[in-house]
Amino acid sequence: MPFYAVARGHSPGVYTSWPDAQAQINGYTAARYKKFDTKEDAEEFVKENALSKPVVDRREKASGDSQVEGKRKRDDDEEEEESQGEKKLHVDEGEKKTEDGLSLDDEGYLIVYSVGVCEFHGKSGQKSGCGVFFAEDHEQNVSVPLKGKASNNAADIQAATHALTSAKAAGHEKVAVHTDSQFMINCMTSWLKNWKKKDWKKSDGESVKNKEELIELDKATEGLAVKWVHVKAKSGNVGNDEARKLAKVGAKKYEADA
């Protein structure tokens, strides 16, 4: 039996009838759908290609509720000890916090902001840096120069790599990366699998740009459930603004041969 996955449509989900699936995409701008042989593959496609906050889960599968995405934890006014790999929570006015001051969203994902910048883009002396913001004055915040040729996309990808590497080292298994790079989100949730299958070639036969950076980011996602959250740049979002400041400081240390 074929399964029709509708990731972006009037009512996203998995359908066993093409007419039912077709009804969800007819008249829907930028619909995203695909036919699969197994329900599991179809469900994964829907989850990874959702319009907002797609999740790519690369943790080892285990039985029990701890692997169910979107499951609410106990009431917000409780103090609880989470499953292995997660921190003890201290709840303050409805917002979940780890004991070291980091924030968790309503699904238990660690909230982190990553930004890459390229100063003087396209001009002589252009510099790139990466910024990662966990919390104000937090020891896990990152401000480093880009490694490689100055580029906005490369800096965004490396910044996200730093974010996930740091989060994993601290014992977190669920991370929500907030980024203003829709390009990077598309890479990680829509394009990466096919690129890897095609030896890093695009559909037109050209080589994928930022291949090296994407390989490192892909490695950084291993063992994690990563939620990709798009935020608008320079819109007053505090986390994004702070990550950008850190990236600009990192860019000042950039060397072309780094």
PDB file of C-alpha atoms in Angstrom:
ATOM      1  CA  MET A   1       0.000   0.000   0.000  1.00  0.00           C
ATOM      2  CA  PRO A   2       1.422   3.402  -0.909  1.00  0.00           C
ATOM      3  CA  PHE A   3       1.521   6.202   1.631  1.00  0.00           C
ATOM      4  CA  TYR A   4       1.145   9.825   0.588  1.00  0.00           C
ATOM      5  CA  ALA A   5       2.959  12.269   2.853  1.00  0.00           C
ATOM      6  CA  VAL A   6       1.694  15.843   2.868  1.00  0.00           C
ATOM      7  CA  ALA A   7       4.132  17.992   4.818  1.00  0.00           C
ATOM      8  CA  ARG A   8       2.764  21.331   3.669  1.00  0.00           C
ATOM      9  CA  GLY A   9      -0.893  21.500   2.761  1.00  0.00           C
ATOM     10  CA  HIS A  10      -4.326  22.310   4.114  1.00  0.00           C
ATOM     11  CA  SER A  11      -4.108  19.441   6.599  1.00  0.00           C
ATOM     12  CA  PRO A  12      -0.591  17.909   6.819  1.00  0.00           C
ATOM     13  CA  GLY A  13      -0.358  14.203   7.492  1.00  0.00           C
ATOM     14  CA  VAL A  14      -0.037  10.742   5.935  1.00  0.00           C
ATOM     15  CA  TYR A  15      -2.771   9.501   3.608  1.00  0.00           C
ATOM     16  CA  THR A  16      -3.360   6.083   2.029  1.00  0.00           C
ATOM     17  CA  SER A  17      -5.506   7.475  -0.782  1.00  0.00           C
ATOM     18  CA  TRP A  18      -4.153   9.805  -3.468  1.00  0.00           C
ATOM     19  CA  PRO A  19      -7.474  11.674  -3.846  1.00  0.00           C
ATOM     20  CA  ASP A  20      -7.439  12.363  -0.100  1.00  0.00           C
ATOM     21  CA  ALA A  21      -3.859  13.620  -0.262  1.00  0.00           C
ATOM     22  CA  GLN A  22      -4.532  15.606  -3.419  1.00  0.00           C
ATOM     23  CA  ALA A  23      -7.370  17.445  -1.698  1.00  0.00           C
ATOM     24  CA  GLN A  24      -4.845  18.742   0.844  1.00  0.00           C
ATOM     25  CA  ILE A  25      -2.513  20.269  -1.732  1.00  0.00           C
ATOM     26  CA  ASN A  26      -4.957  21.600  -4.328  1.00  0.00           C
ATOM     27  CA  GLY A  27      -4.920  25.372  -4.145  1.00  0.00           C
ATOM     28  CA  TYR A  28      -2.207  25.393  -1.459  1.00  0.00           C
ATOM     29  CA  THR A  29       0.771  27.625  -2.304  1.00  0.00           C
ATOM     30  CA  ALA A  30       4.182  25.886  -2.077  1.00  0.00           C
ATOM     31  CA  ALA A  31       2.699  22.522  -1.131  1.00  0.00           C
ATOM     32  CA  ARG A  32       5.209  19.789  -0.276  1.00  0.00           C
ATOM     33  CA  TYR A  33       4.270  16.129  -0.641  1.00  0.00           C
ATOM     34  CA  LYS A  34       5.719  12.775  -1.659  1.00  0.00           C
ATOM     35  CA  LYS A  35       4.749   9.127  -2.126  1.00  0.00           C
ATOM     36  CA  PHE A  36       6.387   6.427   0.041  1.00  0.00           C
ATOM     37  CA  ASP A  37       6.263   2.650   0.344  1.00  0.00           C
ATOM     38  CA  THR A  38       6.248   2.670   4.149  1.00  0.00           C
ATOM     39  CA  LYS A  39       4.278   4.661   6.693  1.00  0.00           C
ATOM     40  CA  GLU A  40       7.410   5.260   8.752  1.00  0.00           C
ATOM     41  CA  ASP A  41       9.199   6.997   5.869  1.00  0.00           C
ATOM     42  CA  ALA A  42       6.099   9.052   5.115  1.00  0.00           C
ATOM     43  CA  GLU A  43       5.770  10.199   8.717  1.00  0.00           C
ATOM     44  CA  GLU A  44       9.451  11.137   8.823  1.00  0.00           C
ATOM     45  CA  PHE A  45       9.034  13.215   5.658  1.00  0.00           C
ATOM     46  CA  VAL A  46       6.108  15.105   7.190  1.00  0.00           C
ATOM     47  CA  LYS A  47       8.009  15.794  10.395  1.00  0.00           C
ATOM     48  CA  GLU A  48      11.165  16.951   8.648  1.00  0.00           C
ATOM     49  CA  ASN A  49       9.445  19.138   6.060  1.00  0.00           C
ATOM     50  CA  ALA A  50       6.800  20.885   8.132  1.00  0.00           C
ATOM     51  CA  LEU A  51       6.416  24.570   7.343  1.00  0.00           C
ATOM     52  CA  SER A  52       7.487  25.697  10.799  1.00  0.00           C
ATOM     53  CA  LYS A  53       9.881  24.212  13.335  1.00  0.00           C
ATOM     54  CA  PRO A  54      10.766  20.945  11.559  1.00  0.00           C
ATOM     55  CA  VAL A  55      12.388  18.316  13.768  1.00  0.00           C
ATOM     56  CA  VAL A  56      15.141  15.912  12.734  1.00  0.00           C
ATOM     57  CA  ASP A  57      15.489  13.217  15.395  1.00  0.00           C
ATOM     58  CA  ARG A  58      18.741  11.246  15.250  1.00  0.00           C
ATOM     59  CA  ARG A  59      18.622   9.814  18.751  1.00  0.00           C
ATOM     60  CA  GLU A  60      18.682   6.065  19.225  1.00  0.00           C
ATOM     61  CA  LYS A  61      15.092   4.886  19.185  1.00  0.00           C
ATOM     62  CA  ALA A  62      13.765   3.571  22.456  1.00  0.00           C
ATOM     63  CA  SER A  63      10.425   2.465  23.773  1.00  0.00           C
ATOM     64  CA  GLY A  64       8.412   4.615  26.105  1.00  0.00           C
ATOM     65  CA  ASP A  65       7.027   8.116  26.176  1.00  0.00           C
ATOM     66  CA  SER A  66      10.451   9.783  26.271  1.00  0.00           C
ATOM     67  CA  GLN A  67      10.686   9.339  22.473  1.00  0.00           C
ATOM     68  CA  VAL A  68       7.274  10.800  21.652  1.00  0.00           C
ATOM     69  CA  GLU A  69       7.673  14.244  20.094  1.00  0.00           C
ATOM     70  CA  GLY A  70       5.480  16.976  21.431  1.00  0.00           C
ATOM     71  CA  LYS A  71       4.492  15.097  24.593  1.00  0.00           C
ATOM     72  CA  ARG A  72       3.915  17.517  27.440  1.00  0.00           C
ATOM     73  CA  LYS A  73       5.853  17.001  30.611  1.00  0.00           C
ATOM     74  CA  ARG A  74       4.116  17.207  33.962  1.00  0.00           C
ATOM     75  CA  ASP A  75       2.498  20.443  35.106  1.00  0.00           C
ATOM     76  CA  ASP A  76       4.670  23.550  34.832  1.00  0.00           C
ATOM     77  CA  ASP A  77       4.522  24.207  38.576  1.00  0.00           C
ATOM     78  CA  GLU A  78       6.340  20.974  39.327  1.00  0.00           C
ATOM     79  CA  GLU A  79      10.066  20.607  39.823  1.00  0.00           C
ATOM     80  CA  GLU A  80      11.146  17.436  38.103  1.00  0.00           C
ATOM     81  CA  GLU A  81      14.075  15.249  37.272  1.00  0.00           C
ATOM     82  CA  GLU A  82      14.108  14.595  33.516  1.00  0.00           C
ATOM     83  CA  SER A  83      15.186  11.408  31.777  1.00  0.00           C
ATOM     84  CA  GLN A  84      18.827  10.667  31.041  1.00  0.00           C
ATOM     85  CA  GLY A  85      20.629  13.437  29.166  1.00  0.00           C
ATOM     86  CA  GLU A  86      18.346  16.218  30.389  1.00  0.00           C
ATOM     87  CA  LYS A  87      18.768  18.661  33.242  1.00  0.00           C
ATOM     88  CA  LYS A  88      16.825  19.145  36.453  1.00  0.00           C
ATOM     89  CA  LEU A  89      14.232  21.843  35.864  1.00  0.00           C
ATOM     90  CA  HIS A  90      13.459  24.876  37.954  1.00  0.00           C
ATOM     91  CA  VAL A  91      10.231  26.507  36.855  1.00  0.00           C
ATOM     92  CA  ASP A  92       9.739  30.250  37.277  1.00  0.00           C
ATOM     93  CA  GLU A  93       6.444  31.855  36.262  1.00  0.00           C
ATOM     94  CA  GLY A  94       5.636  29.211  33.692  1.00  0.00           C
ATOM     95  CA  GLU A  95       9.000  29.200  31.913  1.00  0.00           C
ATOM     96  CA  LYS A  96      11.166  26.127  32.145  1.00  0.00           C
ATOM     97  CA  LYS A  97      14.783  26.687  33.107  1.00  0.00           C
ATOM     98  CA  THR A  98      17.705  24.356  33.659  1.00  0.00           C
ATOM     99  CA  GLU A  99      19.645  24.649  36.881  1.00  0.00           C
ATOM    100  CA  ASP A 100      22.391  26.564  35.061  1.00  0.00           C
ATOM    101  CA  GLY A 101      20.054  29.228  33.689  1.00  0.00           C
ATOM    102  CA  LEU A 102      19.302  27.916  30.197  1.00  0.00           C
ATOM    103  CA  SER A 103      15.792  27.963  28.703  1.00  0.00           C
ATOM    104  CA  LEU A 104      13.671  25.053  27.483  1.00  0.00           C
ATOM    105  CA  ASP A 105      10.656  25.384  25.219  1.00  0.00           C
ATOM    106  CA  ASP A 106       7.278  23.788  25.934  1.00  0.00           C
ATOM    107  CA  GLU A 107       8.431  20.471  24.428  1.00  0.00           C
ATOM    108  CA  GLY A 108      11.602  20.306  26.504  1.00  0.00           C
ATOM    109  CA  TYR A 109      14.001  21.444  23.775  1.00  0.00           C
ATOM    110  CA  LEU A 110      17.002  23.518  24.839  1.00  0.00           C
ATOM    111  CA  ILE A 111      16.689  26.963  23.248  1.00  0.00           C
ATOM    112  CA  VAL A 112      19.814  28.291  21.537  1.00  0.00           C
ATOM    113  CA  TYR A 113      20.389  31.031  18.978  1.00  0.00           C
ATOM    114  CA  SER A 114      23.054  30.825  16.283  1.00  0.00           C
ATOM    115  CA  VAL A 115      24.135  33.504  13.793  1.00  0.00           C
ATOM    116  CA  GLY A 116      26.872  33.764  11.185  1.00  0.00           C
ATOM    117  CA  VAL A 117      27.993  37.081   9.717  1.00  0.00           C
ATOM    118  CA  CYS A 118      30.173  38.239   6.847  1.00  0.00           C
ATOM    119  CA  GLU A 119      31.416  41.784   7.344  1.00  0.00           C
ATOM    120  CA  PHE A 120      32.298  43.816   4.225  1.00  0.00           C
ATOM    121  CA  HIS A 121      30.660  41.102   2.118  1.00  0.00           C
ATOM    122  CA  GLY A 122      32.000  41.004  -1.438  1.00  0.00           C
ATOM    123  CA  LYS A 123      34.671  43.583  -0.679  1.00  0.00           C
ATOM    124  CA  SER A 124      38.357  43.420   0.052  1.00  0.00           C
ATOM    125  CA  GLY A 125      38.991  42.465   3.646  1.00  0.00           C
ATOM    126  CA  GLN A 126      35.681  40.703   4.222  1.00  0.00           C
ATOM    127  CA  LYS A 127      35.545  38.850   7.528  1.00  0.00           C
ATOM    128  CA  SER A 128      33.217  36.187   8.924  1.00  0.00           C
ATOM    129  CA  GLY A 129      32.364  35.177  12.456  1.00  0.00           C
ATOM    130  CA  CYS A 130      30.066  32.805  14.329  1.00  0.00           C
ATOM    131  CA  GLY A 131      27.953  33.601  17.351  1.00  0.00           C
ATOM    132  CA  VAL A 132      25.978  31.291  19.647  1.00  0.00           C
ATOM    133  CA  PHE A 133      23.780  32.617  22.444  1.00  0.00           C
ATOM    134  CA  PHE A 134      22.433  30.380  25.211  1.00  0.00           C
ATOM    135  CA  ALA A 135      21.838  32.960  27.951  1.00  0.00           C
ATOM    136  CA  GLU A 136      23.221  36.266  29.157  1.00  0.00           C
ATOM    137  CA  ASP A 137      26.900  35.932  30.150  1.00  0.00           C
ATOM    138  CA  HIS A 138      26.642  32.151  29.967  1.00  0.00           C
ATOM    139  CA  GLU A 139      29.860  30.160  29.752  1.00  0.00           C
ATOM    140  CA  GLN A 140      28.545  28.182  26.785  1.00  0.00           C
ATOM    141  CA  ASN A 141      28.066  31.274  24.597  1.00  0.00           C
ATOM    142  CA  VAL A 142      30.327  31.182  21.539  1.00  0.00           C
ATOM    143  CA  SER A 143      32.103  33.998  19.696  1.00  0.00           C
ATOM    144  CA  VAL A 144      34.649  32.721  17.179  1.00  0.00           C
ATOM    145  CA  PRO A 145      35.935  33.518  13.679  1.00  0.00           C
ATOM    146  CA  LEU A 146      34.850  31.409  10.736  1.00  0.00           C
ATOM    147  CA  LYS A 147      37.242  28.689   9.630  1.00  0.00           C
ATOM    148  CA  GLY A 148      37.639  28.973   5.866  1.00  0.00           C
ATOM    149  CA  LYS A 149      36.660  31.437   3.180  1.00  0.00           C
ATOM    150  CA  ALA A 150      34.487  34.314   4.399  1.00  0.00           C
ATOM    151  CA  SER A 151      30.829  33.614   3.637  1.00  0.00           C
ATOM    152  CA  ASN A 152      27.456  34.254   5.250  1.00  0.00           C
ATOM    153  CA  ASN A 153      26.189  30.718   4.586  1.00  0.00           C
ATOM    154  CA  ALA A 154      29.373  29.046   5.800  1.00  0.00           C
ATOM    155  CA  ALA A 155      29.320  31.157   8.955  1.00  0.00           C
ATOM    156  CA  ASP A 156      25.657  30.298   9.637  1.00  0.00           C
ATOM    157  CA  ILE A 157      26.385  26.592   9.247  1.00  0.00           C
ATOM    158  CA  GLN A 158      29.477  26.667  11.448  1.00  0.00           C
ATOM    159  CA  ALA A 159      27.616  28.683  14.093  1.00  0.00           C
ATOM    160  CA  ALA A 160      24.903  26.007  14.258  1.00  0.00           C
ATOM    161  CA  THR A 161      27.600  23.332  14.498  1.00  0.00           C
ATOM    162  CA  HIS A 162      29.119  25.117  17.487  1.00  0.00           C
ATOM    163  CA  ALA A 163      25.661  25.382  19.073  1.00  0.00           C
ATOM    164  CA  LEU A 164      24.892  21.668  18.752  1.00  0.00           C
ATOM    165  CA  THR A 165      28.377  20.557  19.783  1.00  0.00           C
ATOM    166  CA  SER A 166      28.213  22.683  22.912  1.00  0.00           C
ATOM    167  CA  ALA A 167      24.685  21.546  23.779  1.00  0.00           C
ATOM    168  CA  LYS A 168      25.602  17.882  23.330  1.00  0.00           C
ATOM    169  CA  ALA A 169      28.735  18.271  25.468  1.00  0.00           C
ATOM    170  CA  ALA A 170      26.528  19.654  28.251  1.00  0.00           C
ATOM    171  CA  GLY A 171      24.349  16.545  28.128  1.00  0.00           C
ATOM    172  CA  HIS A 172      21.321  17.805  26.199  1.00  0.00           C
ATOM    173  CA  GLU A 173      19.566  15.513  23.714  1.00  0.00           C
ATOM    174  CA  LYS A 174      16.850  17.861  22.427  1.00  0.00           C
ATOM    175  CA  VAL A 175      17.949  21.198  20.988  1.00  0.00           C
ATOM    176  CA  ALA A 176      15.951  23.960  19.298  1.00  0.00           C
ATOM    177  CA  VAL A 177      18.296  25.925  17.049  1.00  0.00           C
ATOM    178  CA  HIS A 178      16.889  29.388  16.367  1.00  0.00           C
ATOM    179  CA  THR A 179      18.418  30.832  13.210  1.00  0.00           C
ATOM    180  CA  ASP A 180      17.638  33.510  10.639  1.00  0.00           C
ATOM    181  CA  SER A 181      19.089  31.326   7.860  1.00  0.00           C
ATOM    182  CA  GLN A 182      16.218  29.675   5.996  1.00  0.00           C
ATOM    183  CA  PHE A 183      18.846  28.348   3.571  1.00  0.00           C
ATOM    184  CA  MET A 184      20.489  26.320   6.321  1.00  0.00           C
ATOM    185  CA  ILE A 185      17.132  25.022   7.567  1.00  0.00           C
ATOM    186  CA  ASN A 186      16.284  23.883   4.037  1.00  0.00           C
ATOM    187  CA  CYS A 187      19.666  22.191   3.743  1.00  0.00           C
ATOM    188  CA  MET A 188      19.221  20.218   6.949  1.00  0.00           C
ATOM    189  CA  THR A 189      15.527  19.323   6.619  1.00  0.00           C
ATOM    190  CA  SER A 190      14.824  19.082   2.876  1.00  0.00           C
ATOM    191  CA  TRP A 191      17.932  18.699   0.738  1.00  0.00           C
ATOM    192  CA  LEU A 192      20.625  16.944   2.752  1.00  0.00           C
ATOM    193  CA  LYS A 193      19.431  13.346   2.389  1.00  0.00           C
ATOM    194  CA  ASN A 194      19.320  13.447  -1.396  1.00  0.00           C
ATOM    195  CA  TRP A 195      22.644  15.262  -1.609  1.00  0.00           C
ATOM    196  CA  LYS A 196      24.279  12.520   0.455  1.00  0.00           C
ATOM    197  CA  LYS A 197      22.702   9.826  -1.720  1.00  0.00           C
ATOM    198  CA  LYS A 198      23.932  11.568  -4.866  1.00  0.00           C
ATOM    199  CA  ASP A 199      27.510  12.008  -3.638  1.00  0.00           C
ATOM    200  CA  TRP A 200      26.919  15.682  -2.821  1.00  0.00           C
ATOM    201  CA  LYS A 201      25.562  16.594  -6.228  1.00  0.00           C
ATOM    202  CA  LYS A 202      22.494  18.746  -6.793  1.00  0.00           C
ATOM    203  CA  SER A 203      19.709  17.776  -9.196  1.00  0.00           C
ATOM    204  CA  ASP A 204      21.413  19.808 -11.941  1.00  0.00           C
ATOM    205  CA  GLY A 205      24.644  17.856 -11.471  1.00  0.00           C
ATOM    206  CA  GLU A 206      26.557  20.697  -9.862  1.00  0.00           C
ATOM    207  CA  SER A 207      28.500  20.130  -6.661  1.00  0.00           C
ATOM    208  CA  VAL A 208      26.875  21.277  -3.429  1.00  0.00           C
ATOM    209  CA  LYS A 209      28.383  24.458  -2.033  1.00  0.00           C
ATOM    210  CA  ASN A 210      29.391  24.449   1.635  1.00  0.00           C
ATOM    211  CA  LYS A 211      29.763  20.670   1.478  1.00  0.00           C
ATOM    212  CA  GLU A 212      32.499  20.552   4.121  1.00  0.00           C
ATOM    213  CA  GLU A 213      30.581  22.752   6.545  1.00  0.00           C
ATOM    214  CA  LEU A 214      27.382  20.749   6.052  1.00  0.00           C
ATOM    215  CA  ILE A 215      29.189  17.460   6.671  1.00  0.00           C
ATOM    216  CA  GLU A 216      30.403  18.795  10.022  1.00  0.00           C
ATOM    217  CA  LEU A 217      26.932  20.075  10.924  1.00  0.00           C
ATOM    218  CA  ASP A 218      25.417  16.730   9.960  1.00  0.00           C
ATOM    219  CA  LYS A 219      27.877  14.987  12.291  1.00  0.00           C
ATOM    220  CA  ALA A 220      26.962  17.391  15.076  1.00  0.00           C
ATOM    221  CA  THR A 221      23.300  16.338  14.850  1.00  0.00           C
ATOM    222  CA  GLU A 222      24.111  12.678  15.557  1.00  0.00           C
ATOM    223  CA  GLY A 223      22.469  11.492  18.762  1.00  0.00           C
ATOM    224  CA  LEU A 224      20.250  14.580  18.983  1.00  0.00           C
ATOM    225  CA  ALA A 225      16.707  15.614  18.230  1.00  0.00           C
ATOM    226  CA  VAL A 226      17.101  18.997  16.553  1.00  0.00           C
ATOM    227  CA  LYS A 227      14.227  21.399  16.076  1.00  0.00           C
ATOM    228  CA  TRP A 228      14.990  24.052  13.457  1.00  0.00           C
ATOM    229  CA  VAL A 229      13.282  27.350  14.250  1.00  0.00           C
ATOM    230  CA  HIS A 230      13.393  30.254  11.817  1.00  0.00           C
ATOM    231  CA  VAL A 231      13.518  33.759  13.257  1.00  0.00           C
ATOM    232  CA  LYS A 232      13.543  37.030  11.366  1.00  0.00           C
ATOM    233  CA  ALA A 233      16.912  38.798  11.409  1.00  0.00           C
ATOM    234  CA  LYS A 234      17.236  42.228  13.009  1.00  0.00           C
ATOM    235  CA  SER A 235      13.614  42.163  14.164  1.00  0.00           C
ATOM    236  CA  GLY A 236      14.208  42.856  17.831  1.00  0.00           C
ATOM    237  CA  ASN A 237      14.491  39.191  18.797  1.00  0.00           C
ATOM    238  CA  VAL A 238      16.811  39.356  21.808  1.00  0.00           C
ATOM    239  CA  GLY A 239      18.414  35.945  21.325  1.00  0.00           C
ATOM    240  CA  ASN A 240      19.107  36.566  17.644  1.00  0.00           C
ATOM    241  CA  ASP A 241      20.482  40.039  18.362  1.00  0.00           C
ATOM    242  CA  GLU A 242      22.813  38.741  21.075  1.00  0.00           C
ATOM    243  CA  ALA A 243      24.075  35.919  18.846  1.00  0.00           C
ATOM    244  CA  ARG A 244      24.734  38.484  16.101  1.00  0.00           C
ATOM    245  CA  LYS A 245      26.795  40.620  18.483  1.00  0.00           C
ATOM    246  CA  LEU A 246      28.864  37.573  19.385  1.00  0.00           C
ATOM    247  CA  ALA A 247      29.336  36.732  15.692  1.00  0.00           C
ATOM    248  CA  LYS A 248      30.572  40.254  14.947  1.00  0.00           C
ATOM    249  CA  VAL A 249      33.093  40.024  17.755  1.00  0.00           C
ATOM    250  CA  GLY A 250      34.248  36.709  16.323  1.00  0.00           C
ATOM    251  CA  ALA A 251      34.587  38.243  12.862  1.00  0.00           C
ATOM    252  CA  LYS A 252      37.119  40.733  14.198  1.00  0.00           C
ATOM    253  CA  LYS A 253      39.448  37.788  14.865  1.00  0.00           C
ATOM    254  CA  TYR A 254      38.987  36.366  11.369  1.00  0.00           C
ATOM    255  CA  GLU A 255      42.022  35.610   9.225  1.00  0.00           C
ATOM    256  CA  ALA A 256      41.650  34.789   5.540  1.00  0.00           C
ATOM    257  CA  ASP A 257      43.799  31.669   5.909  1.00  0.00           C
ATOM    258  CA  ALA A 258      42.046  30.488   9.053  1.00  0.00           C
TER     259      ALA A 258
END
